[in-house]
Structures are given as structure tokens and as C-alpha cells.
Amino acid sequence: MADVETEKLVKQVGIAGNGIVAVNPKPNKGVTSKLIDWFESLIVKLMYDSSQPQHYLSGNFAPARDETPPTVDLPVIGFLPECLDGEFVRVGPNHKFAPVAGCHWFDGDGMVHGIRIKDGKATYVSRYVRTSRLKQEEYFGASKFMKFGDLKGFFGLLMVNMQMLRAKLKVLDVSYGTGTANTALVYHHGKLLALSEADKPYVLKVLEDGDLQTLGMLDYDKRLSHSFTAHPKVDPVTGEMFTFGYAHTPPYITYRVISKDGFMHDPVPITISDPIMMHDFAITENYAIFMDLPLYFRPKEMVKDNKLIFTFDATKKARFGVLPRYAKDDLLIKWFELPNCFIFHNANAWEEEDEVVLITSRLENPDLDMVSGKVKEKLGNFSNELYEMRFNMKTGLATQKKLSETAVDFPRVNESYTGRKQRYVYGTRLGDIIAKVTGIVKFDLHAEPESGKKIIEVGGNVAGLYDLGPGRFGSEAIYVPKVPGVTSEEDDGYLIFFVHDENTGKSAVHVIDAKTMSPDPVAVVDLPHRVPYGFHALFVTEEQLQEQAKL
């Protein structure tokens, strides 16, 4: 494997350098481990209905069984523009070992699928992020860590205790965390990071041939002691990265600023009343925006009401906190209230006179059980819609405006405009089958939404729609400019994303013109095997590849 030599080296020295910690867990087999396994299997047999189909282990949600070393000279229909020289990477859940019981969409070991593009040619690679969790399950040859999909009802309480027992008796080593690194990717300070919000970042290295190594875990020279969001924000002007972590014990939210040179400044606790799930946040030139939304961590209700451990309270308002982004504490935070909602993903935010503007994908009454193993076939109440929210810093009032019909998620922008006013948003259109992307939508924020619409189609503020066609489903689309920066037109570039054809069982990468949103792709790269549906993606430029090669 690509990272074997690196692992040997970092085991010898313990620290991989640059705040990168070598991940070398020490789990233990033996009688204790076998007894806990036996007890767990008894609990599962008595309390878990294994006859139910596991939606996220079937079809193209099913894991790819093996990693793929670099596969060169892939067939390219059309052409790959020079600005795409670099590596397009996307991460998602990919169980190496079958779960003992439940399986939620959020579960699964992080696997990164990469397309190395250079001089019009493409190479494909897929590698696991070699987390502490994955290494330990490889040691046992089986699934040992608790899954999010297990955390429901009294059964969930028992599974939590199985995890605690394994940790207490040193069967599992939790000193390096228990995260999967399966959610998102970011590039900062010469490092490509794989992220999941319950853990610290893992550092990946892209080799010259496009292959991927896991170098270790990043703790910012021991300054990071809490979890790290999957959605940090990099300011394109200052080079700083802004991030946060959420926890089940106070402080429930902790905000951090990381300098362009990779120094993590002191923690800033954000005071909120209850532990919540906060998946994303946003920045402007002068502020950070936190979202206190009522998806609560409630283990008692999990047991009492047979619910998942995160429960949405539809009676509570949605709260948004706007804090000066270099604040040393949260005394200057201003809180705004809007009607009840939840948000997984924001597109961007900026300042406009007295107002802070947030463009986001808003949904009502989220039920995370919708994306558990026993899933409903229809989208149901996952009604994500694009919204504009405005927070007036002088009056303390907040307003919101609906910008789309159902359902839009994974909104992205030209990231040269992160924290600054921009015009275009590129989102994924979700169909009737849950978590499946049927098209890529371009929204023009300078245009008004067309009234009377029931579906997302071209017209009004929908400037373009790339429809994938029957039986074909995509993923988050990343904007790559022809020329970096803000000197050229904001939409003068390309969108790149993975597509899977369920009719043929084949996967590809599509490149489309972001300006025209033409139905004719600029390029289609055929892949050697199917790529499972996943989460978030990133384009690493050629310049960034050369920078991180020094690690």
C-alpha cells in the first residue's frame, strides 16, 4: 500500500512533524475481548431485527470492497482543460467490515476517491483514510466500534456501554479518537485534511502519480483538544482558516482561528443552553456565524422514546449568533431568531451595509432516522430549500427569503468569494429517492425566484440545470475557475463531480461549463469501477499539490 513506508517512519519517530501525530493505537485481543464480543452478539440477537434491509449497504451506497492503486490513462470523452491540472478528491463512508447491527448513512470508514489530472490525462485512485478506528478494526478483522446507526432506543444505550467497556478494559485504544474521517476535505497551510466532526483532522498526502497517503492526525502542536468540524472556512484573502467543534458537555461549541502559517489560536467557548448538532457555520470579512438549531443530543429521550440520540424539537426557534471573528470571548456575540429549522450546509455569507447575509440550504423537521438503515424510499420531510437570511446588526432583527423549491443541498460557490458577496450558487438537486442527486443547479442571486413553481427548473433565479437523466445520480459539484481570483467573471470556469449510472453499473467524472450549464459535458472521464455515493469533494490545484509534496 502507498502509505506503508510512511507508517514505518512515523512509528519510529512518533511525530510526523508539522503538528502531525503518528497514529499508532494499541488494541488488545484475548479473553476479555472475546467475552465482550459474545455479550454484544447476544444483545444484537435478542434486540436487533437483522431481517430489515440495510439501505446504505446496498446498491451504489454499498462499500467498494478494495482500494484502487493509481489507474492511468483513463478514457476521456471531450477534453480536460488546463485549469483542471491537479487532483479532484471526494470522500465518503465505506465500511471495510460489516456492521454488527445498525447502519446509518453517516457511518462507514472514510475512503477518498481521487482523479489526478495533468496535461489532459486522468488517473483514478481510491484509498482509505487510515484512522485509528480503521487500524484497530483491521487488527481484529471485524467491526468493533459503535455506529451512529446503533444509537436508537434501549438498544442504543447498550451499544454505548459496549463501546465504553471495550475502552475501559483496553480492548480498544481511544486515545487517538474514534472518528471515521468520512465527511469532507479541506486544504490549508500546505496540508490536505480529511475531516469528520467527531474527531481531529487527518493529514493526507497526494503523491506525484495521484496516490494518497495518510500521514497522521493533526493536533496543531497539542493546541487542539476537542473535535473539529467537517466544514471549516478558509479566507481566500487572509489565508486563515476558521473552525469550531461541538461537544456533549460544556462548552457545547468551541470556536478557533488558525493563522495562514498554521498556528491555532486560543479557544473561544460559545455559550448555548444545550448540546446540539452543528454541522456547518459561516464567515464574512469581519464575523463568524454560529447556528444554534434545535437538533439536540438527548440520550434520555433516545431510550425513553425509542429515538435516535439526536432529536429535533419543532417547538424551538432557530438561533443564529454573529460574533466578530477575532473575538477572544463570546461577550460581543449577537443572537438572532428565525422560525424553526435545521441547516446542514451553508453556501456563503457576507456583509451588506448594516446586515450580515447568509445563503443556506434550509430544511424543516429533519428526522435523522430517515437516513438510517431502514430507510423510506421517498424523500419525505427532507425538504431542503435554498434561503437568504439577513441579520441586521443595528436593529437586531432577522429576516429570511425562500430562493428555491425542494430539494437543494450541498451548495457551493466560487471559493475566491468565501466571506464576500457573490452572485452564483451551485447546488445539487435531490430527487424522490433519498440522498440521491439528480442534477446540478446554478442559482443567480441577482435574479428573483419565479413564483408558482413546484419543481426546480430553469427560469427566474435558476440560471441553469444539468440534468443527469434517468437512473443516473451525481454528487457535490466543485467549481474550478479558469483563472484563480476575482479578476475574471465569477462563473468563468467549470464544475466537476462524480456520476454513477445505475442502468449500467458504471461510474464517471463529469466536467461541465459553469457559465453556460450546457447539457453537453466538456469532459466525461470513465472510471475503472463503480464509485459509491459519498459526501463532500475538493479540488486541489497543481500549485497546492507541489506545496504539499514537501511534507
mmCIF file of C-alpha atoms in Angstrom, residues 37-219:
data_model
loop_
_atom_site.group_PDB
_atom_site.id
_atom_site.type_symbol
_atom_site.label_atom_id
_atom_site.label_comp_id
_atom_site.label_asym_id
_atom_site.label_seq_id
_atom_site.Cartn_x
_atom_site.Cartn_y
_atom_site.Cartn_z
ATOM 1 C CA ASP A 37 -17.897 -9.858 21.621
ATOM 2 C CA TRP A 38 -20.045 -12.732 22.906
ATOM 3 C CA PHE A 39 -22.126 -10.427 25.096
ATOM 4 C CA GLU A 40 -22.584 -7.942 22.242
ATOM 5 C CA SER A 41 -23.657 -10.689 19.825
ATOM 6 C CA LEU A 42 -26.238 -11.835 22.402
ATOM 7 C CA ILE A 43 -27.631 -8.289 22.701
ATOM 8 C CA VAL A 44 -27.835 -7.981 18.916
ATOM 9 C CA LYS A 45 -29.520 -11.370 18.560
ATOM 10 C CA LEU A 46 -32.134 -10.595 21.213
ATOM 11 C CA MET A 47 -32.808 -6.913 20.435
ATOM 12 C CA TYR A 48 -31.951 -6.133 16.818
ATOM 13 C CA ASP A 49 -34.063 -7.114 13.818
ATOM 14 C CA SER A 50 -31.406 -8.142 11.290
ATOM 15 C CA SER A 51 -34.043 -9.057 8.689
ATOM 16 C CA GLN A 52 -34.504 -5.381 7.820
ATOM 17 C CA PRO A 53 -32.631 -4.341 4.641
ATOM 18 C CA GLN A 54 -29.663 -2.033 5.135
ATOM 19 C CA HIS A 55 -30.220 0.648 2.521
ATOM 20 C CA TYR A 56 -26.753 2.158 2.960
ATOM 21 C CA LEU A 57 -25.036 -1.171 2.421
ATOM 22 C CA SER A 58 -26.829 -1.916 -0.847
ATOM 23 C CA GLY A 59 -26.875 -0.662 -4.429
ATOM 24 C CA ASN A 60 -24.352 2.089 -5.059
ATOM 25 C CA PHE A 61 -24.356 3.016 -1.382
ATOM 26 C CA ALA A 62 -22.628 -0.312 -0.778
ATOM 27 C CA PRO A 63 -18.924 -0.013 0.017
ATOM 28 C CA ALA A 64 -16.215 -0.590 -2.541
ATOM 29 C CA ARG A 65 -14.550 -3.753 -1.286
ATOM 30 C CA ASP A 66 -10.998 -2.794 -2.191
ATOM 31 C CA GLU A 67 -8.765 0.205 -2.576
ATOM 32 C CA THR A 68 -7.641 1.061 -6.102
ATOM 33 C CA PRO A 69 -3.999 1.905 -6.781
ATOM 34 C CA PRO A 70 -3.392 4.583 -9.433
ATOM 35 C CA THR A 71 -5.065 3.555 -12.697
ATOM 36 C CA VAL A 72 -3.594 5.665 -15.500
ATOM 37 C CA ASP A 73 -4.708 6.914 -18.902
ATOM 38 C CA LEU A 74 -8.441 6.677 -18.287
ATOM 39 C CA PRO A 75 -10.748 7.099 -21.298
ATOM 40 C CA VAL A 76 -11.675 10.779 -21.708
ATOM 41 C CA ILE A 77 -14.573 11.877 -23.891
ATOM 42 C CA GLY A 78 -14.082 15.553 -24.758
ATOM 43 C CA PHE A 79 -11.123 17.363 -23.200
ATOM 44 C CA LEU A 80 -9.788 18.262 -19.756
ATOM 45 C CA PRO A 81 -8.938 21.994 -19.607
ATOM 46 C CA GLU A 82 -5.523 23.085 -18.347
ATOM 47 C CA CYS A 83 -7.035 24.745 -15.251
ATOM 48 C CA LEU A 84 -8.070 21.266 -14.079
ATOM 49 C CA ASP A 85 -4.471 20.162 -13.672
ATOM 50 C CA GLY A 86 -4.458 18.996 -10.057
ATOM 51 C CA GLU A 87 -6.389 16.370 -8.117
ATOM 52 C CA PHE A 88 -10.145 16.194 -7.659
ATOM 53 C CA VAL A 89 -10.909 14.326 -4.437
ATOM 54 C CA ARG A 90 -14.143 13.241 -2.811
ATOM 55 C CA VAL A 91 -14.602 11.405 0.489
ATOM 56 C CA GLY A 92 -17.448 9.276 1.758
ATOM 57 C CA PRO A 93 -18.379 6.386 4.044
ATOM 58 C CA ASN A 94 -17.066 2.966 3.014
ATOM 59 C CA HIS A 95 -17.391 0.175 5.576
ATOM 60 C CA LYS A 96 -14.340 -2.085 5.497
ATOM 61 C CA PHE A 97 -16.080 -4.501 7.857
ATOM 62 C CA ALA A 98 -19.803 -5.256 8.039
ATOM 63 C CA PRO A 99 -21.584 -3.561 10.965
ATOM 64 C CA VAL A 100 -22.710 -5.880 13.736
ATOM 65 C CA ALA A 101 -26.144 -4.228 13.781
ATOM 66 C CA GLY A 102 -27.338 -0.771 12.685
ATOM 67 C CA CYS A 103 -26.026 1.304 9.816
ATOM 68 C CA HIS A 104 -26.705 4.987 9.243
ATOM 69 C CA TRP A 105 -25.672 6.999 6.194
ATOM 70 C CA PHE A 106 -23.200 8.844 8.431
ATOM 71 C CA ASP A 107 -21.419 5.588 9.363
ATOM 72 C CA GLY A 108 -18.538 3.994 7.480
ATOM 73 C CA ASP A 109 -14.782 4.320 7.174
ATOM 74 C CA GLY A 110 -13.598 7.318 5.171
ATOM 75 C CA MET A 111 -12.499 6.444 1.642
ATOM 76 C CA VAL A 112 -11.123 9.098 -0.687
ATOM 77 C CA HIS A 113 -11.649 8.784 -4.434
ATOM 78 C CA GLY A 114 -9.194 10.875 -6.426
ATOM 79 C CA ILE A 115 -8.791 11.912 -10.060
ATOM 80 C CA ARG A 116 -5.302 13.160 -10.837
ATOM 81 C CA ILE A 117 -5.450 15.359 -13.941
ATOM 82 C CA LYS A 118 -2.367 16.517 -15.797
ATOM 83 C CA ASP A 119 -1.828 17.568 -19.418
ATOM 84 C CA GLY A 120 -5.301 16.402 -20.396
ATOM 85 C CA LYS A 121 -4.856 12.894 -18.968
ATOM 86 C CA ALA A 122 -6.582 11.369 -15.961
ATOM 87 C CA THR A 123 -5.611 8.820 -13.299
ATOM 88 C CA TYR A 124 -8.024 7.317 -10.752
ATOM 89 C CA VAL A 125 -7.158 6.178 -7.221
ATOM 90 C CA SER A 126 -9.085 5.249 -4.080
ATOM 91 C CA ARG A 127 -7.655 4.874 -0.586
ATOM 92 C CA TYR A 128 -8.974 4.561 2.934
ATOM 93 C CA VAL A 129 -8.095 7.298 5.377
ATOM 94 C CA ARG A 130 -6.040 5.257 7.816
ATOM 95 C CA THR A 131 -7.714 6.344 11.026
ATOM 96 C CA SER A 132 -7.084 4.863 14.457
ATOM 97 C CA ARG A 133 -10.522 3.272 14.178
ATOM 98 C CA LEU A 134 -9.753 1.574 10.864
ATOM 99 C CA LYS A 135 -6.349 0.299 12.013
ATOM 100 C CA GLN A 136 -7.873 -1.297 15.103
ATOM 101 C CA GLU A 137 -10.683 -2.984 13.200
ATOM 102 C CA GLU A 138 -8.101 -4.320 10.748
ATOM 103 C CA TYR A 139 -6.243 -5.749 13.761
ATOM 104 C CA PHE A 140 -9.393 -7.590 14.873
ATOM 105 C CA GLY A 141 -10.591 -8.327 11.347
ATOM 106 C CA ALA A 142 -14.092 -7.175 12.280
ATOM 107 C CA SER A 143 -16.237 -4.194 13.223
ATOM 108 C CA LYS A 144 -15.681 -3.196 16.865
ATOM 109 C CA PHE A 145 -16.575 0.479 17.198
ATOM 110 C CA MET A 146 -20.066 1.773 17.905
ATOM 111 C CA LYS A 147 -22.034 3.090 14.921
ATOM 112 C CA PHE A 148 -24.295 6.142 14.738
ATOM 113 C CA GLY A 149 -26.962 3.800 13.360
ATOM 114 C CA ASP A 150 -26.880 1.823 16.636
ATOM 115 C CA LEU A 151 -27.802 4.825 18.772
ATOM 116 C CA LYS A 152 -31.544 4.328 18.990
ATOM 117 C CA GLY A 153 -33.701 3.216 21.908
ATOM 118 C CA PHE A 154 -32.580 0.989 24.778
ATOM 119 C CA PHE A 155 -30.512 -0.976 22.270
ATOM 120 C CA GLY A 156 -28.526 2.208 21.650
ATOM 121 C CA LEU A 157 -27.795 2.563 25.363
ATOM 122 C CA LEU A 158 -26.466 -0.992 25.480
ATOM 123 C CA MET A 159 -24.263 -0.405 22.435
ATOM 124 C CA VAL A 160 -22.844 2.752 24.047
ATOM 125 C CA ASN A 161 -21.955 0.619 27.056
ATOM 126 C CA MET A 162 -20.262 -1.949 24.840
ATOM 127 C CA GLN A 163 -18.030 0.815 23.473
ATOM 128 C CA MET A 164 -17.306 2.154 26.953
ATOM 129 C CA LEU A 165 -16.497 -1.337 28.227
ATOM 130 C CA ARG A 166 -14.068 -2.026 25.376
ATOM 131 C CA ALA A 167 -12.339 1.298 26.044
ATOM 132 C CA LYS A 168 -12.211 0.872 29.841
ATOM 133 C CA LEU A 169 -10.760 -2.649 29.589
ATOM 134 C CA LYS A 170 -8.224 -1.528 26.944
ATOM 135 C CA VAL A 171 -9.651 -3.767 24.238
ATOM 136 C CA LEU A 172 -9.902 -0.619 22.118
ATOM 137 C CA ASP A 173 -7.486 2.302 22.264
ATOM 138 C CA VAL A 174 -9.488 5.535 22.107
ATOM 139 C CA SER A 175 -6.517 7.810 22.817
ATOM 140 C CA TYR A 176 -6.445 8.874 19.140
ATOM 141 C CA GLY A 177 -10.210 9.406 18.950
ATOM 142 C CA THR A 178 -12.832 7.264 17.261
ATOM 143 C CA GLY A 179 -13.616 9.250 14.095
ATOM 144 C CA THR A 180 -14.033 7.968 10.556
ATOM 145 C CA ALA A 181 -12.688 10.944 8.531
ATOM 146 C CA ASN A 182 -15.518 10.234 6.079
ATOM 147 C CA THR A 183 -17.239 13.610 5.670
ATOM 148 C CA ALA A 184 -15.246 16.373 3.981
ATOM 149 C CA LEU A 185 -11.856 17.628 2.820
ATOM 150 C CA VAL A 186 -10.086 20.961 3.106
ATOM 151 C CA TYR A 187 -6.688 22.311 2.060
ATOM 152 C CA HIS A 188 -4.835 24.691 4.378
ATOM 153 C CA HIS A 189 -1.224 25.580 5.202
ATOM 154 C CA GLY A 190 0.202 23.069 2.747
ATOM 155 C CA LYS A 191 -1.888 20.174 4.052
ATOM 156 C CA LEU A 192 -4.849 18.235 2.660
ATOM 157 C CA LEU A 193 -7.120 17.313 5.572
ATOM 158 C CA ALA A 194 -9.772 14.594 5.802
ATOM 159 C CA LEU A 195 -12.480 15.505 8.307
ATOM 160 C CA SER A 196 -15.317 14.144 10.396
ATOM 161 C CA GLU A 197 -16.867 16.353 13.026
ATOM 162 C CA ALA A 198 -16.409 13.971 15.977
ATOM 163 C CA ASP A 199 -12.613 13.901 15.716
ATOM 164 C CA LYS A 200 -9.450 15.772 14.820
ATOM 165 C CA PRO A 201 -8.317 16.150 11.184
ATOM 166 C CA TYR A 202 -6.269 13.506 9.396
ATOM 167 C CA VAL A 203 -3.487 14.686 7.071
ATOM 168 C CA LEU A 204 -3.330 13.184 3.591
ATOM 169 C CA LYS A 205 -0.513 13.492 1.092
ATOM 170 C CA VAL A 206 -1.024 13.339 -2.664
ATOM 171 C CA LEU A 207 1.909 11.691 -4.428
ATOM 172 C CA GLU A 208 3.137 12.626 -7.900
ATOM 173 C CA ASP A 209 1.152 9.804 -9.505
ATOM 174 C CA GLY A 210 -2.023 10.868 -7.663
ATOM 175 C CA ASP A 211 -1.825 8.170 -4.996
ATOM 176 C CA LEU A 212 -2.908 9.071 -1.467
ATOM 177 C CA GLN A 213 -1.078 8.527 1.839
ATOM 178 C CA THR A 214 -2.362 9.095 5.357
ATOM 179 C CA LEU A 215 0.422 10.847 7.266
ATOM 180 C CA GLY A 216 -1.292 11.016 10.662
ATOM 181 C CA MET A 217 -3.571 13.137 12.800
ATOM 182 C CA LEU A 218 -3.250 16.921 13.129
ATOM 183 C CA ASP A 219 -3.434 18.337 16.653
#
